[in-house]
C-alpha cells in the first residue's frame, strides 16, 4: 500500500532536521504509525471480515472473443446501429436523425422510445437482442467454478439507469426464468457514479473508519473517472447501509484523450480540490484513498492485465498507480496518507453488501465500456452473521 508522510511535504529545514536520525529508528516509527492506523491486508485483498471475494475479471472466451464483450454498453450500441441501418433501408430515411448511434445519449434514446415510432421499434429490437445476449452471458458465468451457487446477480454500471437499459435487464431476467435458471437479477442500489466509491467503506481499515468522518475514493473507468468524498455514518449504521457520497466530481477523460500519466495527474488535481472542500466543510477525512480500476490487482499494487480500455501501458514495471498517485498528493491531516487499489467491479459490488444478507452467494456484472464481473460469498462466521 503506497503511503506518504506529512514530513515529506516539508521544506529543506525539516529534511536537515531529520537527516541525523538513524534509518532503523525512522523505520520503526513508520511501522508503529502504520499499526496504529490499523492498515492490514494487501492491495486487491480477497478475504474481508464479512465476505470472501471468490473471483473477478474473468475473461471467459467464446470463439475468437470474450463472453462479456457481447453484453457491454458498446455491444448494445453495435446492436442498435445494425437495427437502425435496417430500418433506414426499409423506410428510406434514418429514424434517429443525423447523430451517430455513439453520440446519442441515454436520455435521447429514452425519449425516442416514449414516442413509439420507427425509432422506438429499432430500439426495442436492439433491446431484445441485448437481453438475449445478457442471459447467455449470465449462464456462461454461472458455469464457472467461482460462480457456482450464485443466487443473485447485481447489474451495475450506468446502463440500468435508463429506461432502455432497465427494460433490457428486466427482459433478460424473464428469459432466465423461462429457461429455469435459478438466479435473480437485480440492479445496483446506488447511482452508478457512486457505487464504485461507496464500496470502499467495506475495504478501508476499520480503525480508520471509527476515527474519521469520511474517506476519499476514486473509480477509474475506460470512459470516465469519478472521485468523491464518502461519508460512512458508521455510528448511525454499523453495516454501512447509510454510507453516502457527499461530494463527487466526474471527468469524461475519454473526450480529452489524456496519456496515462496525464490521467493520473488529473485525478490528483481533482482529489486536491476534494481535500480542500472537506477542510472547508470541516469533514474529518481519513488519511486514506481507495482507488478502483479495471484489471487484475497484484498484492504489491501493480496491475497484471485487463487494463486495455485505459490509455497507455498500466501494466509496465515502471508504473505503480498507488505510489505515483500518492506522490502527487498533499498530506491529509497529520497522518500517513494511504493509497489502496482494488478492482472496479469488486468495489462496486461491495457497495451492495448491506443488501445481500439474505443470500450466501452473489455476484455483480458491471455494464460499461466493457463488462466487469466479480463474485462473492458471505461469511457466516463473521461477527453478527448467523
PDB file of C-alpha atoms in Angstrom, residues 76-236:
ATOM      1  CA  UNK A  76     -25.648  -2.639 -27.239  1.00  0.00           C
ATOM      2  CA  UNK A  77     -24.652   0.340 -29.378  1.00  0.00           C
ATOM      3  CA  UNK A  78     -23.496  -2.008 -32.139  1.00  0.00           C
ATOM      4  CA  UNK A  79     -26.806  -3.882 -31.996  1.00  0.00           C
ATOM      5  CA  UNK A  80     -28.762  -0.632 -32.119  1.00  0.00           C
ATOM      6  CA  UNK A  81     -26.679   0.606 -35.043  1.00  0.00           C
ATOM      7  CA  UNK A  82     -27.421  -2.575 -37.009  1.00  0.00           C
ATOM      8  CA  UNK A  83     -31.174  -2.265 -36.444  1.00  0.00           C
ATOM      9  CA  UNK A  84     -31.041   1.447 -37.230  1.00  0.00           C
ATOM     10  CA  UNK A  85     -29.458   0.739 -40.623  1.00  0.00           C
ATOM     11  CA  UNK A  86     -32.066  -1.924 -41.363  1.00  0.00           C
ATOM     12  CA  UNK A  87     -34.988   0.384 -40.565  1.00  0.00           C
ATOM     13  CA  UNK A  88     -33.338   3.173 -42.573  1.00  0.00           C
ATOM     14  CA  UNK A  89     -33.077   0.917 -45.632  1.00  0.00           C
ATOM     15  CA  UNK A  90     -36.738  -0.103 -45.302  1.00  0.00           C
ATOM     16  CA  UNK A  91     -38.154   3.379 -44.612  1.00  0.00           C
ATOM     17  CA  UNK A  92     -35.843   5.384 -46.859  1.00  0.00           C
ATOM     18  CA  UNK A  93     -34.784   7.740 -44.069  1.00  0.00           C
ATOM     19  CA  UNK A  94     -32.927   7.473 -40.797  1.00  0.00           C
ATOM     20  CA  UNK A  95     -35.454   7.290 -37.903  1.00  0.00           C
ATOM     21  CA  UNK A  96     -32.893   8.630 -35.420  1.00  0.00           C
ATOM     22  CA  UNK A  97     -31.727  11.758 -37.184  1.00  0.00           C
ATOM     23  CA  UNK A  98     -28.224  12.892 -38.050  1.00  0.00           C
ATOM     24  CA  UNK A  99     -26.335  11.963 -34.881  1.00  0.00           C
ATOM     25  CA  UNK A 100     -24.353   8.735 -34.944  1.00  0.00           C
ATOM     26  CA  UNK A 101     -25.524   5.953 -32.646  1.00  0.00           C
ATOM     27  CA  UNK A 102     -22.468   6.503 -30.464  1.00  0.00           C
ATOM     28  CA  UNK A 103     -23.388  10.179 -29.957  1.00  0.00           C
ATOM     29  CA  UNK A 104     -26.972   9.504 -28.840  1.00  0.00           C
ATOM     30  CA  UNK A 105     -27.306   9.827 -25.064  1.00  0.00           C
ATOM     31  CA  UNK A 106     -29.328   7.547 -22.817  1.00  0.00           C
ATOM     32  CA  UNK A 107     -31.861  10.341 -22.319  1.00  0.00           C
ATOM     33  CA  UNK A 108     -32.287  10.799 -26.075  1.00  0.00           C
ATOM     34  CA  UNK A 109     -32.836   7.082 -26.587  1.00  0.00           C
ATOM     35  CA  UNK A 110     -35.394   7.030 -23.764  1.00  0.00           C
ATOM     36  CA  UNK A 111     -37.228   9.967 -25.386  1.00  0.00           C
ATOM     37  CA  UNK A 112     -37.344   8.131 -28.729  1.00  0.00           C
ATOM     38  CA  UNK A 113     -38.642   5.017 -27.000  1.00  0.00           C
ATOM     39  CA  UNK A 114     -41.501   7.004 -25.434  1.00  0.00           C
ATOM     40  CA  UNK A 115     -42.648   8.362 -28.819  1.00  0.00           C
ATOM     41  CA  UNK A 116     -43.406   4.826 -30.012  1.00  0.00           C
ATOM     42  CA  UNK A 117     -42.383   5.470 -33.624  1.00  0.00           C
ATOM     43  CA  UNK A 118     -39.986   3.738 -36.013  1.00  0.00           C
ATOM     44  CA  UNK A 119     -37.021   4.750 -33.862  1.00  0.00           C
ATOM     45  CA  UNK A 120     -38.706   3.093 -30.864  1.00  0.00           C
ATOM     46  CA  UNK A 121     -39.117  -0.109 -32.875  1.00  0.00           C
ATOM     47  CA  UNK A 122     -35.403  -0.144 -33.687  1.00  0.00           C
ATOM     48  CA  UNK A 123     -34.516   0.452 -30.025  1.00  0.00           C
ATOM     49  CA  UNK A 124     -36.922  -2.278 -28.874  1.00  0.00           C
ATOM     50  CA  UNK A 125     -35.406  -4.744 -31.335  1.00  0.00           C
ATOM     51  CA  UNK A 126     -31.882  -3.925 -30.144  1.00  0.00           C
ATOM     52  CA  UNK A 127     -33.024  -4.264 -26.519  1.00  0.00           C
ATOM     53  CA  UNK A 128     -34.368  -7.752 -27.216  1.00  0.00           C
ATOM     54  CA  UNK A 129     -31.066  -8.730 -28.848  1.00  0.00           C
ATOM     55  CA  UNK A 130     -29.171  -7.376 -25.860  1.00  0.00           C
ATOM     56  CA  UNK A 131     -31.419  -9.187 -23.363  1.00  0.00           C
ATOM     57  CA  UNK A 132     -30.779 -12.483 -25.126  1.00  0.00           C
ATOM     58  CA  UNK A 133     -27.029 -11.878 -25.066  1.00  0.00           C
ATOM     59  CA  UNK A 134     -27.059 -10.848 -21.387  1.00  0.00           C
ATOM     60  CA  UNK A 135     -28.983 -14.001 -20.472  1.00  0.00           C
ATOM     61  CA  UNK A 136     -26.424 -16.048 -22.426  1.00  0.00           C
ATOM     62  CA  UNK A 137     -23.521 -14.332 -20.637  1.00  0.00           C
ATOM     63  CA  UNK A 138     -25.102 -14.956 -17.227  1.00  0.00           C
ATOM     64  CA  UNK A 139     -25.433 -18.654 -17.959  1.00  0.00           C
ATOM     65  CA  UNK A 140     -21.829 -18.895 -19.101  1.00  0.00           C
ATOM     66  CA  UNK A 141     -20.575 -17.216 -15.931  1.00  0.00           C
ATOM     67  CA  UNK A 142     -22.723 -19.452 -13.729  1.00  0.00           C
ATOM     68  CA  UNK A 143     -20.850 -22.461 -15.133  1.00  0.00           C
ATOM     69  CA  UNK A 144     -17.510 -21.161 -13.847  1.00  0.00           C
ATOM     70  CA  UNK A 145     -16.347 -22.651 -10.541  1.00  0.00           C
ATOM     71  CA  UNK A 146     -16.023 -19.237  -8.869  1.00  0.00           C
ATOM     72  CA  UNK A 147     -19.711 -18.550  -9.683  1.00  0.00           C
ATOM     73  CA  UNK A 148     -21.024 -21.930  -8.565  1.00  0.00           C
ATOM     74  CA  UNK A 149     -24.138 -21.494  -6.428  1.00  0.00           C
ATOM     75  CA  UNK A 150     -24.600 -17.772  -7.132  1.00  0.00           C
ATOM     76  CA  UNK A 151     -28.180 -16.912  -6.207  1.00  0.00           C
ATOM     77  CA  UNK A 152     -28.293 -13.219  -7.113  1.00  0.00           C
ATOM     78  CA  UNK A 153     -26.546 -11.100  -9.725  1.00  0.00           C
ATOM     79  CA  UNK A 154     -26.389  -7.336  -9.367  1.00  0.00           C
ATOM     80  CA  UNK A 155     -26.267  -5.434 -12.662  1.00  0.00           C
ATOM     81  CA  UNK A 156     -24.125  -2.350 -12.183  1.00  0.00           C
ATOM     82  CA  UNK A 157     -22.720   0.325 -14.445  1.00  0.00           C
ATOM     83  CA  UNK A 158     -24.831   3.151 -15.833  1.00  0.00           C
ATOM     84  CA  UNK A 159     -26.828   1.172 -18.407  1.00  0.00           C
ATOM     85  CA  UNK A 160     -29.628   0.246 -15.986  1.00  0.00           C
ATOM     86  CA  UNK A 161     -30.252   3.921 -15.171  1.00  0.00           C
ATOM     87  CA  UNK A 162     -32.065   4.429 -18.456  1.00  0.00           C
ATOM     88  CA  UNK A 163     -35.478   3.140 -19.487  1.00  0.00           C
ATOM     89  CA  UNK A 164     -33.847   1.308 -22.389  1.00  0.00           C
ATOM     90  CA  UNK A 165     -31.332  -0.356 -20.091  1.00  0.00           C
ATOM     91  CA  UNK A 166     -33.769  -1.254 -17.306  1.00  0.00           C
ATOM     92  CA  UNK A 167     -36.157  -2.844 -19.833  1.00  0.00           C
ATOM     93  CA  UNK A 168     -33.341  -4.873 -21.363  1.00  0.00           C
ATOM     94  CA  UNK A 169     -32.203  -6.150 -17.966  1.00  0.00           C
ATOM     95  CA  UNK A 170     -35.758  -6.971 -16.874  1.00  0.00           C
ATOM     96  CA  UNK A 171     -36.277  -8.877 -20.127  1.00  0.00           C
ATOM     97  CA  UNK A 172     -33.047 -10.834 -19.555  1.00  0.00           C
ATOM     98  CA  UNK A 173     -34.363 -11.803 -16.118  1.00  0.00           C
ATOM     99  CA  UNK A 174     -37.570 -13.153 -17.691  1.00  0.00           C
ATOM    100  CA  UNK A 175     -35.578 -15.135 -20.261  1.00  0.00           C
ATOM    101  CA  UNK A 176     -33.523 -16.745 -17.489  1.00  0.00           C
ATOM    102  CA  UNK A 177     -36.653 -17.548 -15.509  1.00  0.00           C
ATOM    103  CA  UNK A 178     -38.301 -19.115 -18.568  1.00  0.00           C
ATOM    104  CA  UNK A 179     -35.211 -21.269 -19.054  1.00  0.00           C
ATOM    105  CA  UNK A 180     -35.403 -22.269 -15.367  1.00  0.00           C
ATOM    106  CA  UNK A 181     -32.036 -20.767 -14.465  1.00  0.00           C
ATOM    107  CA  UNK A 182     -32.064 -20.425 -10.643  1.00  0.00           C
ATOM    108  CA  UNK A 183     -30.702 -16.911 -10.351  1.00  0.00           C
ATOM    109  CA  UNK A 184     -32.194 -13.487  -9.648  1.00  0.00           C
ATOM    110  CA  UNK A 185     -31.177 -10.318 -11.486  1.00  0.00           C
ATOM    111  CA  UNK A 186     -31.227  -7.029  -9.565  1.00  0.00           C
ATOM    112  CA  UNK A 187     -29.833  -3.597 -10.267  1.00  0.00           C
ATOM    113  CA  UNK A 188     -27.426  -1.568  -8.148  1.00  0.00           C
ATOM    114  CA  UNK A 189     -28.994   0.277  -5.193  1.00  0.00           C
ATOM    115  CA  UNK A 190     -26.725   3.302  -5.564  1.00  0.00           C
ATOM    116  CA  UNK A 191     -26.260   5.612  -8.509  1.00  0.00           C
ATOM    117  CA  UNK A 192     -23.670   4.123 -10.867  1.00  0.00           C
ATOM    118  CA  UNK A 193     -21.378   7.129 -10.313  1.00  0.00           C
ATOM    119  CA  UNK A 194     -21.426   6.430  -6.569  1.00  0.00           C
ATOM    120  CA  UNK A 195     -21.488   2.641  -6.142  1.00  0.00           C
ATOM    121  CA  UNK A 196     -17.842   2.344  -7.189  1.00  0.00           C
ATOM    122  CA  UNK A 197     -16.948   4.882  -4.496  1.00  0.00           C
ATOM    123  CA  UNK A 198     -19.184   3.723  -1.641  1.00  0.00           C
ATOM    124  CA  UNK A 199     -17.837   0.173  -1.862  1.00  0.00           C
ATOM    125  CA  UNK A 200     -14.572   1.408  -0.345  1.00  0.00           C
ATOM    126  CA  UNK A 201     -16.129   1.726   3.120  1.00  0.00           C
ATOM    127  CA  UNK A 202     -16.094  -2.096   3.216  1.00  0.00           C
ATOM    128  CA  UNK A 203     -12.404  -2.226   2.246  1.00  0.00           C
ATOM    129  CA  UNK A 204     -10.939   0.571   4.338  1.00  0.00           C
ATOM    130  CA  UNK A 205      -9.289  -0.349   7.686  1.00  0.00           C
ATOM    131  CA  UNK A 206     -11.965  -0.359  10.444  1.00  0.00           C
ATOM    132  CA  UNK A 207      -9.729   1.623  12.819  1.00  0.00           C
ATOM    133  CA  UNK A 208      -9.665   4.491  10.338  1.00  0.00           C
ATOM    134  CA  UNK A 209     -13.416   4.475   9.801  1.00  0.00           C
ATOM    135  CA  UNK A 210     -14.018   4.697  13.551  1.00  0.00           C
ATOM    136  CA  UNK A 211     -11.744   7.714  13.920  1.00  0.00           C
ATOM    137  CA  UNK A 212     -12.819   9.842  10.945  1.00  0.00           C
ATOM    138  CA  UNK A 213     -15.986  11.042   9.216  1.00  0.00           C
ATOM    139  CA  UNK A 214     -15.159  10.129   5.630  1.00  0.00           C
ATOM    140  CA  UNK A 215     -12.684   8.737   3.119  1.00  0.00           C
ATOM    141  CA  UNK A 216     -11.686   9.707  -0.410  1.00  0.00           C
ATOM    142  CA  UNK A 217     -12.461   7.248  -3.204  1.00  0.00           C
ATOM    143  CA  UNK A 218     -11.683   7.048  -6.933  1.00  0.00           C
ATOM    144  CA  UNK A 219     -13.326   4.955  -9.654  1.00  0.00           C
ATOM    145  CA  UNK A 220     -11.339   4.810 -12.909  1.00  0.00           C
ATOM    146  CA  UNK A 221     -13.221   3.594 -15.982  1.00  0.00           C
ATOM    147  CA  UNK A 222     -12.425   3.417 -19.668  1.00  0.00           C
ATOM    148  CA  UNK A 223     -14.583   6.488 -20.375  1.00  0.00           C
ATOM    149  CA  UNK A 224     -14.949   8.370 -17.082  1.00  0.00           C
ATOM    150  CA  UNK A 225     -13.167   8.937 -13.793  1.00  0.00           C
ATOM    151  CA  UNK A 226     -15.225   9.537 -10.668  1.00  0.00           C
ATOM    152  CA  UNK A 227     -13.767  10.914  -7.432  1.00  0.00           C
ATOM    153  CA  UNK A 228     -15.684  11.556  -4.251  1.00  0.00           C
ATOM    154  CA  UNK A 229     -15.875  12.060  -0.510  1.00  0.00           C
ATOM    155  CA  UNK A 230     -17.648   9.079   1.067  1.00  0.00           C
ATOM    156  CA  UNK A 231     -19.151   9.728   4.478  1.00  0.00           C
ATOM    157  CA  UNK A 232     -19.543   6.468   6.409  1.00  0.00           C
ATOM    158  CA  UNK A 233     -22.215   7.353   9.026  1.00  0.00           C
ATOM    159  CA  UNK A 234     -20.696   4.365  10.814  1.00  0.00           C
ATOM    160  CA  UNK A 235     -22.072   5.178  14.249  1.00  0.00           C
ATOM    161  CA  UNK A 236     -25.568   5.559  12.814  1.00  0.00           C
TER     162      UNK A 236
END
